[in-house]
Coordinates of C-alpha atoms in Angstrom, one line a residue:
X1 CA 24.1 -12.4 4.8
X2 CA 20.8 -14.1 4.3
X3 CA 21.6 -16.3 7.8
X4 CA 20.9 -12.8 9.2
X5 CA 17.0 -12.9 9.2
X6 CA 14.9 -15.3 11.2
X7 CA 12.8 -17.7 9.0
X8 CA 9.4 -16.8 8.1
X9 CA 8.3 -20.6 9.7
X10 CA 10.0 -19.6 13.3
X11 CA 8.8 -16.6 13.7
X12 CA 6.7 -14.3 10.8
X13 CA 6.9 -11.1 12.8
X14 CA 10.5 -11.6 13.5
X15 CA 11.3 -12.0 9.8
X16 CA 9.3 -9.3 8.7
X17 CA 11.3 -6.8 11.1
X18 CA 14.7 -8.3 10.3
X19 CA 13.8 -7.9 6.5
X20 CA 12.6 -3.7 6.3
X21 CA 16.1 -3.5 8.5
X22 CA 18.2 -5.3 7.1
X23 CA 17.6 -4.9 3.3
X24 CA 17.7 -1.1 4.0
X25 CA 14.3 -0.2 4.0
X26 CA 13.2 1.5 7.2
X27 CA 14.4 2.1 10.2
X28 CA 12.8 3.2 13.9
X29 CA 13.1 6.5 14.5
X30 CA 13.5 8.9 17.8
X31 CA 9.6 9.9 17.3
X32 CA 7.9 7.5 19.2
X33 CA 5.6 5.3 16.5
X34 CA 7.3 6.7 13.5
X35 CA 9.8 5.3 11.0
X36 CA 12.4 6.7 8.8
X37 CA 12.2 5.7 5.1
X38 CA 15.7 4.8 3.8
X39 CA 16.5 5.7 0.2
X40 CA 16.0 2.4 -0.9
X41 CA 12.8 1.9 0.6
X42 CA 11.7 5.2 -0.6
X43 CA 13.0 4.4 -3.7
X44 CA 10.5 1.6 -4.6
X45 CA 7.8 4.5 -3.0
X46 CA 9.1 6.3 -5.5
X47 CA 7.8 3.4 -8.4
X48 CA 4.6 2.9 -6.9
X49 CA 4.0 6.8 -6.5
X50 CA 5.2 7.3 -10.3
X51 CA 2.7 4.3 -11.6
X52 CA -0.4 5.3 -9.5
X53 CA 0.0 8.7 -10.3
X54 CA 0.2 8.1 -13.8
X55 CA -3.1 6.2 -13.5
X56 CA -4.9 8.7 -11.8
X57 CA -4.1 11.4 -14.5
X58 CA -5.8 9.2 -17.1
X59 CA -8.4 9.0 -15.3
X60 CA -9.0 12.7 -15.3
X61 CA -7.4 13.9 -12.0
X62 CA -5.3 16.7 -10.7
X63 CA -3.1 16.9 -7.9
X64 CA -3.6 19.6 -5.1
X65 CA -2.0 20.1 -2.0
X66 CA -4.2 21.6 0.9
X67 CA -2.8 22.2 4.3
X68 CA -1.3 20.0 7.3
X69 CA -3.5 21.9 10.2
X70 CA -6.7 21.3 9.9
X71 CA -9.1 23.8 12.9
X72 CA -10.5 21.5 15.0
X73 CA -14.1 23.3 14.3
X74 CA -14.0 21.4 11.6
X75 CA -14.3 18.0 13.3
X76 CA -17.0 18.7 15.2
X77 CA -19.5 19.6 11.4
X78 CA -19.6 15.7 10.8
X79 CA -20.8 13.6 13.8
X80 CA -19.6 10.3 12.5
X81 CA -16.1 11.2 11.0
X82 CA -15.3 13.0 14.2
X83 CA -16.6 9.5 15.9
X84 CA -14.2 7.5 14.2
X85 CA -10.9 9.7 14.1
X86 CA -11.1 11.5 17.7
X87 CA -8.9 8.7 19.4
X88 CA -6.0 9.1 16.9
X89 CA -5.9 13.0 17.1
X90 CA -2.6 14.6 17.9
X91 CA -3.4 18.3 18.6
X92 CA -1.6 21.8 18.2
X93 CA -2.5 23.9 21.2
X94 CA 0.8 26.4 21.1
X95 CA 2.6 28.2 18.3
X96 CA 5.5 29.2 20.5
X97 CA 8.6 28.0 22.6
X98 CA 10.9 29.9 24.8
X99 CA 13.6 29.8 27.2
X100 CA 13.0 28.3 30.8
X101 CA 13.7 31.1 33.1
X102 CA 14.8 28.9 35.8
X103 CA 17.5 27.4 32.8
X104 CA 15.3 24.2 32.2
X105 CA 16.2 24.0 28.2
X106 CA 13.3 25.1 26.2
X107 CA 9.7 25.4 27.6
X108 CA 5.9 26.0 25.6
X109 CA 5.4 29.7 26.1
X110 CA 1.8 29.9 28.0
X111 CA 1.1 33.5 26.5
X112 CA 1.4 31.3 23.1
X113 CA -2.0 29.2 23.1
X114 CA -3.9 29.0 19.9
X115 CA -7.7 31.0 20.3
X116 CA -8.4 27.2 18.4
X117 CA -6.7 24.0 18.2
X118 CA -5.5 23.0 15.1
X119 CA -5.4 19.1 14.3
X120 CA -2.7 17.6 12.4
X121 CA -5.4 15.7 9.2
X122 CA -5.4 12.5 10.1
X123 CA -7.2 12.5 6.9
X124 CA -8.2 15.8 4.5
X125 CA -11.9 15.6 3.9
X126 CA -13.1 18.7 5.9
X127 CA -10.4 20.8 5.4
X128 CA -10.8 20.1 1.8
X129 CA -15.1 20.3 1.8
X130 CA -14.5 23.7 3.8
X131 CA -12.1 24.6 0.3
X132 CA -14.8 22.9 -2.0
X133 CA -17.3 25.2 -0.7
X134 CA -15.5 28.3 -2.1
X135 CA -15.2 26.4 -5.8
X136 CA -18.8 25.0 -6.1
X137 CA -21.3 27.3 -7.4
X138 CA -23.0 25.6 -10.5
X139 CA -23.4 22.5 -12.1
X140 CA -20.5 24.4 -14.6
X141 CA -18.0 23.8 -11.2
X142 CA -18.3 20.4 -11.0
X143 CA -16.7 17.7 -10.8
X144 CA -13.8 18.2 -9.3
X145 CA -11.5 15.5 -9.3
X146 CA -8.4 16.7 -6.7
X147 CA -5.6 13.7 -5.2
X148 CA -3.1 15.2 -3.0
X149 CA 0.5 13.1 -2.1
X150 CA 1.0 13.7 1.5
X151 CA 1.3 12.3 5.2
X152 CA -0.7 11.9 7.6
X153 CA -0.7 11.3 11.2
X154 CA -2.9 9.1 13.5
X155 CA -1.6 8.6 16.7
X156 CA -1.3 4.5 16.8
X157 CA 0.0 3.0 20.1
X158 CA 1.5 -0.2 18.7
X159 CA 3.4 0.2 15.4
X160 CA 5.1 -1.2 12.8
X161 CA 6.9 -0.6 10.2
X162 CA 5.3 0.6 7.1
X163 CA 2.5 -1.4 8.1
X164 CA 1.2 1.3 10.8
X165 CA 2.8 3.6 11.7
X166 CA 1.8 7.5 13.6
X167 CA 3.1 9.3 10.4
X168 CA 2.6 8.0 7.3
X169 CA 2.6 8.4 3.5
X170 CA -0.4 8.1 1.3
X171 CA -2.4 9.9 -1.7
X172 CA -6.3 10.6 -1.2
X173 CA -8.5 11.5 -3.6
X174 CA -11.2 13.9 -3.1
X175 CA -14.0 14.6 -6.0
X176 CA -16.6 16.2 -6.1
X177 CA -20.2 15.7 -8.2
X178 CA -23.3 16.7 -9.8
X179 CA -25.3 13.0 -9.3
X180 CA -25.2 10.0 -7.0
X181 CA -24.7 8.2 -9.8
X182 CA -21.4 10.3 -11.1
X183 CA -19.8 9.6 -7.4
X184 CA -21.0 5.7 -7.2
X185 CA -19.1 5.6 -10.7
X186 CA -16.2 6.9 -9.7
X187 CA -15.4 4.6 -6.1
X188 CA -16.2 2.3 -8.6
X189 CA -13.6 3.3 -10.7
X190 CA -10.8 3.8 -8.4
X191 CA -11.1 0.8 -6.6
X192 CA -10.5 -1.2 -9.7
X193 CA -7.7 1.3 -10.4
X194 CA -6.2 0.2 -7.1
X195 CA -6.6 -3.2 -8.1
X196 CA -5.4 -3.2 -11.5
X197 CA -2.1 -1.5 -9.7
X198 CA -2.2 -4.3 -7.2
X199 CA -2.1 -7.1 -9.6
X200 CA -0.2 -6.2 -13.0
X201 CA 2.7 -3.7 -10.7
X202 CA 3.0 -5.3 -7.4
X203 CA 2.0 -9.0 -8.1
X204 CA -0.3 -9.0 -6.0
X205 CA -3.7 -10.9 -6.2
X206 CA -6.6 -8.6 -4.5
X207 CA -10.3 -9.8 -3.9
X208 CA -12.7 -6.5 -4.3
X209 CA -15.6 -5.8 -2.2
X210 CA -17.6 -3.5 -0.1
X211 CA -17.0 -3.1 3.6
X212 CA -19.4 -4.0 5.8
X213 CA -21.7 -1.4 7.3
X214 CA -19.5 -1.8 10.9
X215 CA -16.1 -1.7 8.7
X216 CA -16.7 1.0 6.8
X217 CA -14.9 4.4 6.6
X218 CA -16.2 7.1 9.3
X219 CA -18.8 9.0 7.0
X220 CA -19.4 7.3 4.2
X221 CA -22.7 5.3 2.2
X222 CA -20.1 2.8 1.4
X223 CA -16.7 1.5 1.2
X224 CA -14.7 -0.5 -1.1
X225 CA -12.0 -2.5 -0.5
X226 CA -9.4 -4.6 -2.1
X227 CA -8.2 -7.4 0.1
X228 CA -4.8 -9.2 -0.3
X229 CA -3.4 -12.0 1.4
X230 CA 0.0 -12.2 3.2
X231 CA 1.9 -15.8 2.8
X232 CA 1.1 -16.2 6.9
X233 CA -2.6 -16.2 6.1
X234 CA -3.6 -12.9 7.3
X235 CA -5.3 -10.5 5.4
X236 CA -4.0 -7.0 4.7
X237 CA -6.6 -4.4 4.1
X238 CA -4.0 -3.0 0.5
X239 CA -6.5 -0.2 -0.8
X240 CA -9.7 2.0 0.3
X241 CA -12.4 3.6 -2.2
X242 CA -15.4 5.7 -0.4
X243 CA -18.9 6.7 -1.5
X244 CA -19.4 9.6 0.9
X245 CA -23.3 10.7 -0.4
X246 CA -23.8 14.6 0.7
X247 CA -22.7 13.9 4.3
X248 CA -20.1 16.5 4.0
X249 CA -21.6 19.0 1.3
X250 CA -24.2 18.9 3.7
X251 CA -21.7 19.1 7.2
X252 CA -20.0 22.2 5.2
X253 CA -23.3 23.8 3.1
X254 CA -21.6 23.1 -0.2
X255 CA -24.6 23.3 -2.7
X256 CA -24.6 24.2 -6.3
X257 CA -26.6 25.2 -9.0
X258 CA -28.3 22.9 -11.2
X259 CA -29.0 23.6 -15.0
X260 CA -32.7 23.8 -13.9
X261 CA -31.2 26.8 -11.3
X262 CA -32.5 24.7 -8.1
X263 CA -30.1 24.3 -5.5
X264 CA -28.9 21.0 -4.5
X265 CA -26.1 19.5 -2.7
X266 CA -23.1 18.0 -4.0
X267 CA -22.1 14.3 -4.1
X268 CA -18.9 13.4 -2.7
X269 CA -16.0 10.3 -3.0
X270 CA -12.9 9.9 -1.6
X271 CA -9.8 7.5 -1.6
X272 CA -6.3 6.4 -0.9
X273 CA -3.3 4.2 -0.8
X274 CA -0.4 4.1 1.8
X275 CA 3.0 3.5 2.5
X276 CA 1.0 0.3 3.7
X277 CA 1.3 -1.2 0.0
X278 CA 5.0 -1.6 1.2
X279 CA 4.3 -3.9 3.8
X280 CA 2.2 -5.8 1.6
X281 CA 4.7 -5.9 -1.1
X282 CA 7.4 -7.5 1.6
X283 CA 4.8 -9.8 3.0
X284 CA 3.4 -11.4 -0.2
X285 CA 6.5 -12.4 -2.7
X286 CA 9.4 -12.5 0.0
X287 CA 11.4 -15.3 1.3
X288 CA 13.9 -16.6 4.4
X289 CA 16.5 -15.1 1.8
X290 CA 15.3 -11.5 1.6
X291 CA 13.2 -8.6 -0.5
X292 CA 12.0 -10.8 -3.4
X293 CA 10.6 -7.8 -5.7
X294 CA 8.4 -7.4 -9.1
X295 CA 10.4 -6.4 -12.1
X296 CA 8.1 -3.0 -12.5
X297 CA 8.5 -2.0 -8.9
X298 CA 12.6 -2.8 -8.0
X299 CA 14.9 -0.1 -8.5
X300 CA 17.3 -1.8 -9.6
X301 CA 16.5 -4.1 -11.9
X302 CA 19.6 -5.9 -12.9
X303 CA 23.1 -5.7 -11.4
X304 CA 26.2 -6.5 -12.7
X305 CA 29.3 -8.1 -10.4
X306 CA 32.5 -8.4 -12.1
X307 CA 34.9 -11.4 -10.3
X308 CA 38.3 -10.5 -11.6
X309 CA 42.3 -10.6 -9.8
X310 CA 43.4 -7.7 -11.4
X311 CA 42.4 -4.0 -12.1
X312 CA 43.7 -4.9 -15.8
X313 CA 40.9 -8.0 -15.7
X314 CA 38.3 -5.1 -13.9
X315 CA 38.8 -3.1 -17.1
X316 CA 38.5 -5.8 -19.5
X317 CA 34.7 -7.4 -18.1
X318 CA 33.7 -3.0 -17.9
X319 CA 34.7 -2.7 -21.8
X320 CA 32.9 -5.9 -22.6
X321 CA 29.9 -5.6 -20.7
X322 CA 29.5 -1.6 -21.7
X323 CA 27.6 -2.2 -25.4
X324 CA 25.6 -4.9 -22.7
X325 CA 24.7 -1.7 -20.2
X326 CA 23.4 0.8 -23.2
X327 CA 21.2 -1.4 -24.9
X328 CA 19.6 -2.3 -21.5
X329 CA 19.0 1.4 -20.7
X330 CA 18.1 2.1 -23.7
X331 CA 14.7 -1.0 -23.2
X332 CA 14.4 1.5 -20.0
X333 CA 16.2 -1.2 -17.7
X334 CA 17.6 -0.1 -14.3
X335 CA 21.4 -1.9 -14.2
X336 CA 24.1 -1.1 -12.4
X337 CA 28.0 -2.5 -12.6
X338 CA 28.8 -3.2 -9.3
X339 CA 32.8 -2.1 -9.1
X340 CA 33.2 -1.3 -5.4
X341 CA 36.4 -2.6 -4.5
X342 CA 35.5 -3.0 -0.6
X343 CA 33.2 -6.1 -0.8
X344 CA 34.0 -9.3 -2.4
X345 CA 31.8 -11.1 -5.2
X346 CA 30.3 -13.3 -2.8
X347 CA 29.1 -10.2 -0.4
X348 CA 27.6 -9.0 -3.3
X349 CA 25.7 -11.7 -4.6
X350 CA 23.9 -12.2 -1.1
X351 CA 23.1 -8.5 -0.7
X352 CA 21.3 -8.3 -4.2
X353 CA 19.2 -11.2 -3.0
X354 CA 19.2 -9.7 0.3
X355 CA 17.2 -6.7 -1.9
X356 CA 15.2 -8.5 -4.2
X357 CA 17.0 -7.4 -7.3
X358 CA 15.6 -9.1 -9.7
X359 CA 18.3 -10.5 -12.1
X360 CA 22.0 -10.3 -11.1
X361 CA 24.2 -10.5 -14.0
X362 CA 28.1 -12.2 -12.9
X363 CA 31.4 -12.2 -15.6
X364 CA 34.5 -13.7 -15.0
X365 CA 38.0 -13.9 -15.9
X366 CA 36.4 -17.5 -17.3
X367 CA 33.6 -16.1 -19.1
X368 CA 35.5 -13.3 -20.9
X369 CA 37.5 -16.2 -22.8
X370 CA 34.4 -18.0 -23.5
X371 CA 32.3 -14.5 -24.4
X372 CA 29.6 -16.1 -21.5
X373 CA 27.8 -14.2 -18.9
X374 CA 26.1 -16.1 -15.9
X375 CA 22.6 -14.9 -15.4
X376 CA 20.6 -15.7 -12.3
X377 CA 16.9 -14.8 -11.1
X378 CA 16.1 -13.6 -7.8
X379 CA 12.5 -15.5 -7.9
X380 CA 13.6 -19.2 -8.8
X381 CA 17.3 -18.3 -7.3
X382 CA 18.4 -20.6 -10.6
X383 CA 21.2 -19.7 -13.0
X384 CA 22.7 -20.3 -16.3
X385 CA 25.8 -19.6 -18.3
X386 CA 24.7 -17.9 -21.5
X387 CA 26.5 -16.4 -24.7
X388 CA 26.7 -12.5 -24.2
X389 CA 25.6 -12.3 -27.6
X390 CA 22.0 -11.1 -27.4
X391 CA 21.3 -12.0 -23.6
X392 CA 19.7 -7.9 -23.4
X393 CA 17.0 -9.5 -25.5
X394 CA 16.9 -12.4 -22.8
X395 CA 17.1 -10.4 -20.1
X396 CA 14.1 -8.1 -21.0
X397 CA 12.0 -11.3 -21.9
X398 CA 13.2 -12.8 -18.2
X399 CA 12.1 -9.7 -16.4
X400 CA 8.1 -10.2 -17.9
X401 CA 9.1 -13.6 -16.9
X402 CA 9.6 -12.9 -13.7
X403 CA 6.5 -10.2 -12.9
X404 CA 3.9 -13.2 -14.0
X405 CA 5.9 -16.3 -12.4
X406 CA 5.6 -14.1 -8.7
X407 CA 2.2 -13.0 -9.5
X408 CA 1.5 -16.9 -10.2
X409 CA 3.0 -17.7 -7.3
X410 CA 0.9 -15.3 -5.2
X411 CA -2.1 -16.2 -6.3
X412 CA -1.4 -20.4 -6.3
X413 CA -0.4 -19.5 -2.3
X414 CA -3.9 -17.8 -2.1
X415 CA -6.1 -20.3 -3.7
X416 CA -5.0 -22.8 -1.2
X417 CA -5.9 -20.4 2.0
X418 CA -9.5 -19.7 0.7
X419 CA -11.6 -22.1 2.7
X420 CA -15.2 -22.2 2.3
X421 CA -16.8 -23.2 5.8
X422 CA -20.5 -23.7 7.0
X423 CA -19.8 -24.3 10.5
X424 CA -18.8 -22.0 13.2
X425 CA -17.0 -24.8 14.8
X426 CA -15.0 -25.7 12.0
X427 CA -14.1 -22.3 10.9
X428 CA -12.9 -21.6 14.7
X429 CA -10.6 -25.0 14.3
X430 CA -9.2 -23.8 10.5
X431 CA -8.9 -20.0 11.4
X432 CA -6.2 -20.9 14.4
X433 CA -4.8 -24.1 12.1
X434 CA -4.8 -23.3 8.3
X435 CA -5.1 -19.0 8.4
X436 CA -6.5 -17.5 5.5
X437 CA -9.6 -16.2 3.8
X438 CA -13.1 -18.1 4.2
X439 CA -16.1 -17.9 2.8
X440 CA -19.1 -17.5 5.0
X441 CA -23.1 -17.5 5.2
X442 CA -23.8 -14.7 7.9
X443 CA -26.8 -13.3 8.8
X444 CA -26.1 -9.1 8.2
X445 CA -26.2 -7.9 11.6
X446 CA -23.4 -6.2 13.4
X447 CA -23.9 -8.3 16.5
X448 CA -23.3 -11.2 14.7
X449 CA -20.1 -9.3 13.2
X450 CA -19.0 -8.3 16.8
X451 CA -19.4 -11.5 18.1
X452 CA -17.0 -13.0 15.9
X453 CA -14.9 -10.4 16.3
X454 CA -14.7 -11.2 19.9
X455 CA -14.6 -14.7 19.5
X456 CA -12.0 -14.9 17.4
X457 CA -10.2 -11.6 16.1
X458 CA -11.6 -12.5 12.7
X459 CA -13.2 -9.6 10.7
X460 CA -15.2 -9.3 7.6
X461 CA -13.1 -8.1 5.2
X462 CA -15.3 -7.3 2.8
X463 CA -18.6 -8.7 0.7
X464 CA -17.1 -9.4 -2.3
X465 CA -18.3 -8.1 -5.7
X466 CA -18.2 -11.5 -7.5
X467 CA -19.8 -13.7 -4.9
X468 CA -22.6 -14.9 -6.5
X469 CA -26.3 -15.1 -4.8
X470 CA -26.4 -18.0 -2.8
X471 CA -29.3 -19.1 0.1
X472 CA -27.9 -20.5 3.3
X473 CA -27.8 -20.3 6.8
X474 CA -25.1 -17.8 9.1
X475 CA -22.4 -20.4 10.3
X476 CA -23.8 -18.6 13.7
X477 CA -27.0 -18.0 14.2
X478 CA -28.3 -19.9 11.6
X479 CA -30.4 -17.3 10.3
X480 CA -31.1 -17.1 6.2
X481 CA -28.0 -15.4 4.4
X482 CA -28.0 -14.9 0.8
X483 CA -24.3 -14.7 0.0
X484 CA -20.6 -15.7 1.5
X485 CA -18.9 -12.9 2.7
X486 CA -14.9 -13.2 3.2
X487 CA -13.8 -13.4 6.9
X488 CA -10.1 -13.4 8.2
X489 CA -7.5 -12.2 10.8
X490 CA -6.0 -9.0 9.4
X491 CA -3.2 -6.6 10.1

């Protein structure tokens, strides 16, 4: 089965395509720019949903749900949000269809037009500052700490799958707060949230940082970011965390009353996750084989096939691997025996690694005799025979294994595509030969940023929080810089 996909050396895009296809995924769908999430696919959204969700609860926030339409009045309260989202807008202007008189199918009834245009949220922020404004009194109101699961829908002209799409899935955060220094906090906070989830659940190594000014989202002070990087050497932009200041309690009067009964107004944050973290989950532990997925995020984490010649042999491997089944669901172990009669063994085998299950469990005729069990991992694609006796307590050892042996091999990958380079030359030659992050001296201004940008399709992706303080000179205009800031190609 595995011959199926093209190898990530031919042709990266290609394999990437093959592999949300053809390990069941995603598929295209007949809305131009939009995908269809299969139940497997959704299924490890599912994980990642449960996990971050959890996280965000202990960290003190609600979910909410506000709505889809969003009056497109609301746009035009904050100059630069409206800047940056006004190319991506798809707009309701009717709220009726009809019959074609001359028999044409189905036709927008003109006597239907909205008074206003409504605007499907490409993200929530003023439909949820307009709601804010009706919560927020006093200093007794806040904060407010709201996330709401939804989609979205920014109207992208070349797609793909999971990675960007026209609709898509994500959670955003929206709080609310008495002091700059309560909202600086909590970006903070949730940016390391989203890394923590990035590194210990998807195996993923992330740098942190803040955007730069150019980068950053369309109305805020500041944006974090966590950057991860994909095994081509581009970057992938995996998580977003936004100190918005007052620019929308101001855009939608949202003041509140301090304990000293002035009036002041409120401080803002907001941030979100995609359907994105897919792509970035394919992209960073896969191989020319398939899916190759963490432990905490597959599924299904072990499978079961049974190689027998009779339906008497079936019966025998199903009553000796049954005690084996309860005392893995009972560790809270995803398994499944694997009885379809319509594929053979050897179908099987390649369309668990096909999936990225992580351990696929195999008993035969053989094996019963010998009270064996073959066990083989998805990550090293090694095996061994081992006594049934006590492999559950193997197994759940070999899964932890697993989670810190891809996140290992993540991060080894990474360490060798972080370049540091002083020279424009030489970061022009590396950037089209090696890929990857480097490290830069540049000199602040966006001109400098654009520049590059044009040059060379590299972007800052972020200044990150542990470069230390550093004097040198901008690899381009060799004006004084006082730190490295992290440059790459990105999806």
């Amino acid at each position: 089965m595995a011959k199926f996909l093209t190898s990530r050396e031919e042709n990266y895009s290609q394999w990437y395509n093959d592999l949300v296809v053809k390990a069941g995924l995603a598929e295209n769908s007949a809305v131009r720019g939009c995908m269809v999430i299969k139940p497997y696919g959704y299924a490890i959204w599912e994980k990642m949903q449960q996990q971050l969700d959890k996280m965000f609860k202990e960290t003190g926030h609600s979910n909410a749900y506000f709505p889809l339409l969003i009056p497109k009045s609301f746009f035009s309260k904050e100059a630069d949000h409206v800047e940056g989202f006004a190319k991506e807008c798809a707009v309701v202007t009717h709220y009726r269809l009809k019959n074609d008189p001359n028999g044409g199918g189905v036709v927008v009834d003109p006597a239907a037009k909205l008074e206003e245009e409504y605007i499907i949220r490409p993200t929530s922020e003023t439909i949820i500052w307009n709601t804010y404004k009706n919560w927020i009194q006093s200093y007794r109101d806040l904060p407010i700490l709201c996330n709401q699961w939804a989609n979205v829908m920014r109207w992208e002209m070349r797609t793909r799958m999971f990675l960007r799409t026209a609709e898509f899935l994500w959670q955003e955060g929206h709080t609310a707060h008495a002091t700059r220094e309560e909202a600086v906090e909590e970006a903070q906070k949730m940016i390391r949230v989203y890394a923590e989830f990035a590194e210990k659940w998807m195996a993923m190594p992330v740098i942190m940082g803040h955007k730069s000014e150019t980068e950053r989202f369309a109305g805020a002070l500041d944006t974090l970011t966590i950057e991860a990087m994909m095994q081509d050497g581009k970057a992938l932009q995996s998580g977003t965390s936004h100190f918005l200041g007052q620019n929308f309690a101001k855009a939608f009067d949202v003041q509140f009353a301090t304990k000293e009964g002035k009036q002041e107004y409120v401080w803002a944050t907001s941030w979100g996750v995609s359907t994105r973290l897919m792509g970035a989950l394919i992209m960073s532990h896969s191989d020319d084989n398939g899916l190759v997925l963490p432990p905490k995020l597959a599924p299904l984490q072990v499978a079961i096939v049974p190689i027998y010649k009779s339906l008497e042999g079936l019966e025998k491997i199903r009553q000796t691997v049954s005690g084996l089944m309860d005392k893995l669901k009972a560790a809270g172990i995803s398994v499944k025996f694997d009885d379809r009669d319509t594929q053979k063994p050897g179908w099987k085998f390649a369309d668990y690694e096909l999936k990225g299950v992580p351990v696929r469990l195999a008993m035969g005729e053989r094996d019963l005799e010998n009270g064996t069990i073959e066990v083989a991992r998805r990550d090293t694609l090694t095996k061994e025979t081992l006594p049934l006796e006590g492999v559950e307590q193997h197994i759940e050892t070999l899964l932890e294994e697993i989670q810190e042996n891809i996140y290992k091999l993540a991060l080894e990958r990474r360490s060798k595509l972080i370049t540091k380079v002083d020279s424009y030359e030489e970061f022009k030659t590396l950037l089209d030969t090696k890929g990857g992050f480097f490290l830069c001296h540049w000199d602040g201004t966006p001109e400098t940023e654009e520049l590059i940008k044009n040059e060379t399709k590299a972007t800052i992706r972020c200044i990150p929080f542990d470069a230390p303080d550093e004097e040198g000179k901008c690899m381009v205009t060799g004006k004084p810089s006082h730190k490295r800031v992290l440059i790459a190609r990105a999806y």
